Amino acid sequence: MAVTNRDMANAVRALSMDAVEAAKSGHVGLPLGMADAATVLFRKFLKYDPTDPKWADRDRFVLSAGHGSMLIYSLLHLTGYKSVSRDDIRNFRQIGSNTPGHPENFVTDGVETTTGPLGQGIATAVGMAIAERHLNARFGDELVDHKTYVIAGDGCLMEGVSQEAITLAGHLQLNRLIVLFDDNHVTIDGSTDLSDNTDQCARFEASGWVTRKVDGHDEKDVTAALKWAQTQKKPVFLAVKTIIGFGAPKLAGTGKAHGGPYGADEIAGIRESLKWPHAPFEVPAAIEDAWKKAGERSKEARADWKKRLAASPKKGEFNAAIAGRLPKNLGKALVKHKKAVVDGGQSKATRQWSGDALEVITGLVPEMIGGSADLTGSNNTLTSHTPSLTPDNWGGRYIHYGVREHGMAAAMNGMSLHGGIIPYSGTFLVFADYSRPAIRLGALMGARVIHVMTHDSIGLGEDGPTHQPVEHVASLRAMPNMHVFRPADGVETAECWELALENAEGPATLALTRQGLKPARTTHTEENLCAKGGYVLSDCKGKAQAVIIATGSEVEIALAAQEQLAKDGVKTRVVSMPCMELFEAQDAKYQSDTLGGDTPKVAVEAGVRFGWDRWIGRDGGFVGMDSFGASGPYKDLYKHFGITAEAVAEAVKARV
Amino acid sequence: MAVTNRDMANAVRALSMDAVEAAKSGHVGLPLGMADAATVLFRKFLKYDPTDPKWADRDRFVLSAGHGSMLIYSLLHLTGYKSVSRDDIRNFRQIGSNTPGHPENFVTDGVETTTGPLGQGIATAVGMAIAERHLNARFGDELVDHKTYVIAGDGCLMEGVSQEAITLAGHLQLNRLIVLFDDNHVTIDGSTDLSDNTDQCARFEASGWVTRKVDGHDEKDVTAALKWAQTQKKPVFLAVKTIIGFGAPKLAGTGKAHGGPYGADEIAGIRESLKWPHAPFEVPAAIEDAWKKAGERSKEARADWKKRLAASPKKGEFNAAIAGRLPKNLGKALVKHKKAVVDGGQSKATRQWSGDALEVITGLVPEMIGGSADLTGSNNTLTSHTPSLTPDNWGGRYIHYGVREHGMAAAMNGMSLHGGIIPYSGTFLVFADYSRPAIRLGALMGARVIHVMTHDSIGLGEDGPTHQPVEHVASLRAMPNMHVFRPADGVETAECWELALENAEGPATLALTRQGLKPARTTHTEENLCAKGGYVLSDCKGKAQAVIIATGSEVEIALAAQEQLAKDGVKTRVVSMPCMELFEAQDAKYQSDTLGGDTPKVAVEAGVRFGWDRWIGRDGGFVGMDSFGASGPYKDLYKHFGITAEAVAEAVKARV
């Protein structure tokens, strides 16, 4: 008897529900509902080879509704990925298994991105689709020619970030992006009627997508829709009508079908209604074979692709891009740039210095794609090497993201995960809050994305407290695996850019000033002094009576205080600490030597004290902000809030 | 000669451009573009009385595109608000003036909400419109019958939060909400074609709005549209076509018209093209008079309303609601509740204790409107006193916000600012990141909104690191004017709820567990021990050798460690610190007495150390997280990450 799409889908359903029952936790509503459509996708359309999960020209599949993780684990397992064994499925949601509660790309090969926080998957997929079209423009159809598929739920489409993603994708006409909307009309609280009445097809069409309604339990209809989707000139939205918890006698179609183990009775009922008499975690051999065959569909395509790559004159360049290797001459170029900065002796804002460093870097690293959330002139992220990436020129290297900080950060994650791109982009630091869920996911996934965040304190002046980050440097420092850099001048800015690029294991934030700053580093060094996170910038003769620690724009205040204090006979050392995380990573001796052991300390930073006691102690002095800012010229604000050399000097004197 | 709409609009234009030129900073593009339409609104439709900016039944006007703040300052000044004098306009964007860079409601009477971060205004306005309909249901047409008008720009509509706001408003059929979209087709980077091609009318219609296109420079067309808007059964979206920088010879219609002083030549050109020969900051008397009259339009309506209020049997109730006064019996009811909790001796999750406290509180405080971002059953925010607020029953007290954390937080700000409502709502703590821009605005504005954030650590278990907040308690503590509460049991949860409610000057976050906790407070006290932020929960006899500080779910670990250590002859004190901000606000003596002066300290909290050195010192012990979490049953995770009584005991022993 021939194995049908439904048989194969039922294998997905059965493994999914057995896993959730065993874990006593998880979400089986989506796998039960979307199994038929996903089976069509993995059997007939998706280009993938389970023996090579990192094959560069594979289609990307993103389960944006990440709570339905058992769908993807079942599919990976059945199609033959080694990353998900039957035991992993039995150990769903247990420590050490390859099947965590939500899909995590850094745990499970075959999972393209980490999802769960709703809307992130679809927004990340937009970045993957941009990366594909860009690399296609760079390397041609013979090396880059694939699609990005997304399964998104009602929750994903309710999240605001989905709107940013949809409108960006529609604008860029990313026709290789195909979204399957699990249109089951149910969220956790119950029917979507409780909270939403949006006509999703109309919404997507309003932003330049093509749409089609599909019966998600009809193999033929899904097949026809996906076939149609292959040839569209715009991104494709398929509203795939499904029944959540398909097959569950009592729960199907209800809010309760969303998650949680259904219990023995309901599971037995599903087995009956699906005509699936097999024991938990068992799949009949014929169905297993059919799935293995589905997993072998693209073997030949991959072999052909490998031949094309081997024969391509662009092979080396392509491999370097995909590996994310930085050019060898970058370090030297930055040393040369640093020397020119020192020799020039100019006062500039660090956002401008960042633009200058980027001019050097983007000239040497063709993988870098920049952009800004509608603040190009303010963020200084556009260089002469980065023409606009537009629907007419996907080969461009600069994205006008529009006022979409969140979608921008998520798209950057997608580009980085896709491979072949090192994304960076700009906004004001205060708007890091808008993109924080995506920034966090990037940190969790260890994605190399670089957030250029300018206007980094009350130093932005007149725009006032809505635009003045006070707690943002702290809140980003609190995030694991995030490097927050706050350089003090042109040399430090170049060094921090180098450190951000060299770390392929996680994101970086560059907090940069709007206002001009005097040079802090007046002697050229080949060594990257920022690499240790904090270092002695200016020492006194003999033992310092106090150590002043500063970052970014406050380094010049610290240096001025040091000078004032010296006149009064008080000897101090100034430590510049552009990256607290890198300083924390040094050994205790380096930390102690740099900070002068028990010497009294005063820190100055135009932000909150929160987190600083680590270095200055509870009795240390802190000159900074303890409230929101205010609107006014920045020099007035520094005085108003008492962030001055005089205040630093006083805080030192009170302690020596 | 009769004063025309254009004459009056030109006064707005002139004051706006003169102010920006004087400040050498600001955004005059919007005031120049929207002056005609805004003048129609303030002359013919908006219900307001400059002599009583807090009149409860006034229409609300929200400038969502807050950078165009000079529009609102000019309007307030010309219509006769005392809050904006001519000198304030001359001192635009200077410290101490009532005209900060972006509109700030806590600085300037007549400004309804603080805007600038794009999209926030429209999302906050949705909350105002909900509040109006709800209070109308409660108090009737004679006391509550007004509208909410919004001016939003392209940037507002690109931000994802706008989608959450739009879909929520469409769902709730908030027909008193009227949005004027400043459809000028320009953002900072240039034409919107650079980044967006959305058909905004189609987008709004897809979510249940009615829409109409309007010529923003044609008084008749604007008048007709606003007249039409008054009678709609759905929220109204007017796409008001304007020319940004209207009148500027070179800049009008370009990205450069958005902001920045235009310079003397261009300003002279505007004066010429507008036929406005008057000196800077001067307005002809006839035009001033016409504006003053416009400002007096609703005098009678207000007088009538005051009569109706005076005669209303609901007068006392209405005034108490608008003032946000808590009922006098609330304190006693909570003491009774605390006693019952102690007597019951139950182990429960603090999210459940929160639900129990809410059952008491919402029964006594009719102003409270609850809700959840589609996690009602998990957040325990629904009580027997809060029926659903729906399009058919605006009088309900529970909002199914859908998966819209950001829109929810912004709507809560709007309800709080409107007055008459004390909003609270729930989501998972990790998703505080989604709503952070609105949470921050609430803190900046001092709005009383209460964020119930459950599943507050790795203790949520299997959902894994995407759902496990690790840095969120820290990142919220870093925010000025935010109180973060992390109670340890049923008694502390009730006390923290009381503190959150009693603070009318700012928001609170309640971080609550998913998992069950043993009682920490086993003796009843009438006093609210959490009021000082931290207190001695369990002391030893004689002087403690170490102090263990804990919050929330880790208090039971601290108590277990204390017991273990006592067996080993080590005497310790356990301090519970449910609110670091309140503890920080105590005097040094209380802090030192509580923490035992120089006694070695160990803190235990299932989050990052960041911020804790303030209390434990650099040499203090910390048992918590230094990475993202993992997926697994929560008891396994606590062991895996070493957050155990044994680990705390070891950290203590290493220090005594």
Coordinates of N, CA, C and O in Angstrom, one line a residue, chain B residues 292-361:
Chain B
K292 N -7.6 83.3 20.1 CA -8.2 83.4 21.5 C -9.7 82.9 21.4 O -10.1 82.2 22.3
K293 N -10.4 83.4 20.4 CA -11.8 83.0 20.3 C -11.9 81.5 20.1 O -12.8 80.8 20.6
A294 N -11.0 81.0 19.2 CA -11.1 79.5 19.0 C -10.9 78.8 20.3 O -11.5 77.8 20.6
G295 N -10.0 79.4 21.2 CA -9.7 78.7 22.5 C -10.9 78.8 23.5 O -10.9 78.2 24.5
E296 N -11.9 79.7 23.1 CA -13.0 79.9 24.0 C -14.2 79.1 23.6 O -15.3 79.2 24.2
R297 N -14.1 78.4 22.4 CA -15.2 77.7 21.8 C -15.9 76.8 22.8 O -17.2 76.6 22.7
S298 N -15.2 76.1 23.7 CA -15.8 75.1 24.5 C -16.1 75.5 25.9 O -16.5 74.7 26.8
K299 N -16.0 76.8 26.1 CA -16.3 77.4 27.5 C -17.6 77.0 28.0 O -17.8 76.5 29.1
E300 N -18.6 77.1 27.1 CA -20.0 76.8 27.5 C -20.1 75.3 27.8 O -20.8 74.9 28.7
A301 N -19.6 74.6 26.9 CA -19.7 73.1 27.0 C -19.1 72.7 28.4 O -19.7 71.8 29.1
R302 N -18.0 73.3 28.8 CA -17.4 73.0 30.0 C -18.3 73.4 31.2 O -18.5 72.6 32.2
A303 N -18.9 74.6 31.1 CA -19.7 75.1 32.1 C -20.9 74.1 32.3 O -21.3 73.8 33.4
D304 N -21.5 73.7 31.2 CA -22.6 72.8 31.2 C -22.2 71.5 31.9 O -23.0 70.9 32.7
W305 N -21.1 71.0 31.5 CA -20.6 69.8 32.0 C -20.4 69.9 33.5 O -20.8 68.9 34.3
K306 N -19.9 71.0 34.0 CA -19.6 71.2 35.4 C -21.0 71.2 36.2 O -21.1 70.6 37.3
K307 N -22.0 71.7 35.5 CA -23.3 71.7 36.2 C -23.8 70.3 36.3 O -24.4 69.8 37.3
R308 N -23.6 69.5 35.2 CA -24.1 68.2 35.2 C -23.4 67.3 36.2 O -24.0 66.6 36.9
L309 N -22.1 67.6 36.4 CA -21.3 66.8 37.4 C -21.8 67.2 38.8 O -22.0 66.3 39.6
A310 N -22.0 68.5 39.0 CA -22.5 68.9 40.3 C -23.8 68.3 40.7 O -24.0 68.0 41.9
A311 N -24.6 68.1 39.7 CA -25.9 67.5 39.9 C -26.0 66.0 39.9 O -27.0 65.4 40.3
S312 N -24.9 65.4 39.5 CA -24.9 64.0 39.3 C -24.8 63.2 40.7 O -24.0 63.6 41.5
P313 N -25.6 62.2 40.8 CA -25.4 61.3 42.0 C -24.1 60.6 42.0 O -23.6 60.1 43.0
K314 N -23.5 60.5 40.9 CA -22.2 59.8 40.8 C -21.0 60.8 41.0 O -19.8 60.4 40.7
K315 N -21.3 62.0 41.4 CA -20.2 63.0 41.5 C -19.0 62.5 42.3 O -17.9 62.6 41.9
G316 N -19.3 62.0 43.5 CA -18.2 61.6 44.4 C -17.4 60.5 43.8 O -16.2 60.5 43.8
E317 N -18.1 59.5 43.3 CA -17.5 58.4 42.7 C -16.6 58.8 41.5 O -15.5 58.3 41.3
F318 N -17.2 59.7 40.7 CA -16.4 60.2 39.5 C -15.2 60.9 39.9 O -14.1 60.7 39.4
N319 N -15.3 61.8 40.9 CA -14.1 62.6 41.3 C -13.0 61.7 41.9 O -11.9 61.9 41.7
A320 N -13.5 60.7 42.7 CA -12.5 59.8 43.3 C -11.8 59.0 42.2 O -10.6 58.8 42.2
A321 N -12.6 58.6 41.2 CA -12.0 57.8 40.1 C -10.9 58.7 39.3 O -9.8 58.2 39.1
I322 N -11.3 59.9 39.0 CA -10.4 60.7 38.2 C -9.2 61.1 39.0 O -8.1 61.1 38.5
A323 N -9.4 61.3 40.3 CA -8.2 61.6 41.2 C -7.3 60.4 41.4 O -6.2 60.5 41.9
G324 N -7.9 59.2 41.1 CA -7.1 58.0 41.3 C -6.9 57.6 42.8 O -5.9 57.0 43.2
R325 N -7.9 58.0 43.6 CA -7.8 57.7 45.1 C -8.2 56.3 45.3 O -9.1 55.7 44.8
L326 N -7.4 55.6 46.1 CA -7.7 54.2 46.5 C -8.7 54.2 47.6 O -8.7 55.1 48.5
P327 N -9.5 53.2 47.7 CA -10.6 53.2 48.7 C -9.9 53.0 50.1 O -8.8 52.3 50.2
K328 N -10.5 53.6 51.1 CA -9.9 53.5 52.4 C -9.8 52.1 53.0 O -9.0 51.8 53.9
N329 N -10.7 51.3 52.6 CA -10.7 49.9 53.2 C -9.8 49.0 52.6 O -9.7 47.8 52.9
L330 N -9.0 49.5 51.6 CA -8.1 48.5 50.9 C -7.0 48.0 51.8 O -6.7 46.8 51.8
G331 N -6.4 48.9 52.6 CA -5.4 48.5 53.5 C -5.8 47.4 54.4 O -5.1 46.4 54.6
K332 N -6.9 47.6 55.0 CA -7.5 46.6 56.0 C -7.7 45.3 55.3 O -7.5 44.2 55.9
A333 N -8.3 45.4 54.1 CA -8.6 44.1 53.4 C -7.4 43.3 53.1 O -7.4 42.1 53.1
L334 N -6.3 44.1 52.8 CA -5.1 43.4 52.5 C -4.4 42.8 53.7 O -3.8 41.7 53.7
V335 N -4.6 43.5 54.8 CA -4.1 42.9 56.1 C -4.8 41.6 56.4 O -4.2 40.6 56.8
K336 N -6.1 41.6 56.2 CA -6.9 40.4 56.4 C -6.5 39.3 55.5 O -6.3 38.1 55.9
H337 N -6.3 39.7 54.3 CA -5.8 38.7 53.3 C -4.5 38.1 53.7 O -4.3 36.9 53.6
K338 N -3.5 39.0 54.1 CA -2.2 38.5 54.5 C -2.4 37.5 55.7 O -1.7 36.5 55.7
K339 N -3.3 37.8 56.6 CA -3.4 36.9 57.7 C -3.9 35.5 57.3 O -3.4 34.5 57.7
A340 N -4.9 35.6 56.3 CA -5.4 34.3 55.8 C -4.3 33.5 55.1 O -4.2 32.3 55.2
V341 N -3.4 34.3 54.4 CA -2.3 33.6 53.7 C -1.4 32.9 54.7 O -1.0 31.7 54.6
V342 N -1.0 33.6 55.8 CA -0.2 33.1 56.8 C -0.8 31.9 57.5 O -0.2 30.8 57.6
D343 N -2.1 32.0 57.8 CA -2.8 30.9 58.5 C -2.9 29.7 57.6 O -2.8 28.6 58.0
G344 N -3.1 30.0 56.3 CA -3.3 28.8 55.4 C -2.0 28.0 55.2 O -2.0 26.8 55.0
G345 N -0.9 28.7 55.2 CA 0.4 28.0 55.2 C 0.7 27.3 53.9 O 1.5 26.4 53.8
Q346 N 0.0 27.7 52.8 CA 0.1 27.0 51.6 C 1.4 27.3 50.8 O 1.9 28.5 50.9
S347 N 1.9 26.4 50.0 CA 2.9 26.6 49.0 C 2.2 26.9 47.7 O 1.4 26.1 47.2
K348 N 2.6 28.0 47.1 CA 2.0 28.4 45.8 C 3.0 29.2 45.0 O 3.9 29.8 45.6
A349 N 2.8 29.3 43.7 CA 3.6 30.2 42.9 C 3.2 31.7 43.2 O 2.0 31.9 43.5
T350 N 4.1 32.6 43.1 CA 3.7 34.0 43.4 C 2.8 34.5 42.4 O 2.0 35.5 42.7
R351 N 2.8 34.0 41.2 CA 1.8 34.4 40.2 C 0.4 34.0 40.7 O -0.6 34.8 40.4
Q352 N 0.3 32.9 41.4 CA -1.0 32.5 41.9 C -1.4 33.4 43.1 O -2.5 33.9 43.2
W353 N -0.4 33.7 43.9 CA -0.7 34.6 45.1 C -1.1 36.0 44.5 O -1.9 36.7 45.1
S354 N -0.5 36.4 43.4 CA -0.9 37.6 42.8 C -2.3 37.6 42.4 O -3.1 38.6 42.6
G355 N -2.7 36.5 41.8 CA -4.1 36.3 41.4 C -5.0 36.4 42.6 O -6.1 37.1 42.6
D356 N -4.6 35.8 43.7 CA -5.4 35.9 45.0 C -5.5 37.3 45.5 O -6.5 37.8 45.9
A357 N -4.4 38.0 45.5 CA -4.4 39.4 45.9 C -5.3 40.3 45.0 O -6.0 41.1 45.5
L358 N -5.2 40.0 43.7 CA -6.0 40.8 42.8 C -7.5 40.5 43.0 O -8.3 41.4 42.8
E359 N -7.8 39.3 43.4 CA -9.2 39.0 43.7 C -9.7 39.9 44.7 O -10.8 40.5 44.6
V360 N -8.9 40.2 45.8 CA -9.3 41.1 46.8 C -9.3 42.6 46.3 O -10.3 43.3 46.5
I361 N -8.2 42.9 45.6 CA -8.0 44.3 45.2 C -9.0 44.8 44.2 O -9.7 45.8 44.3

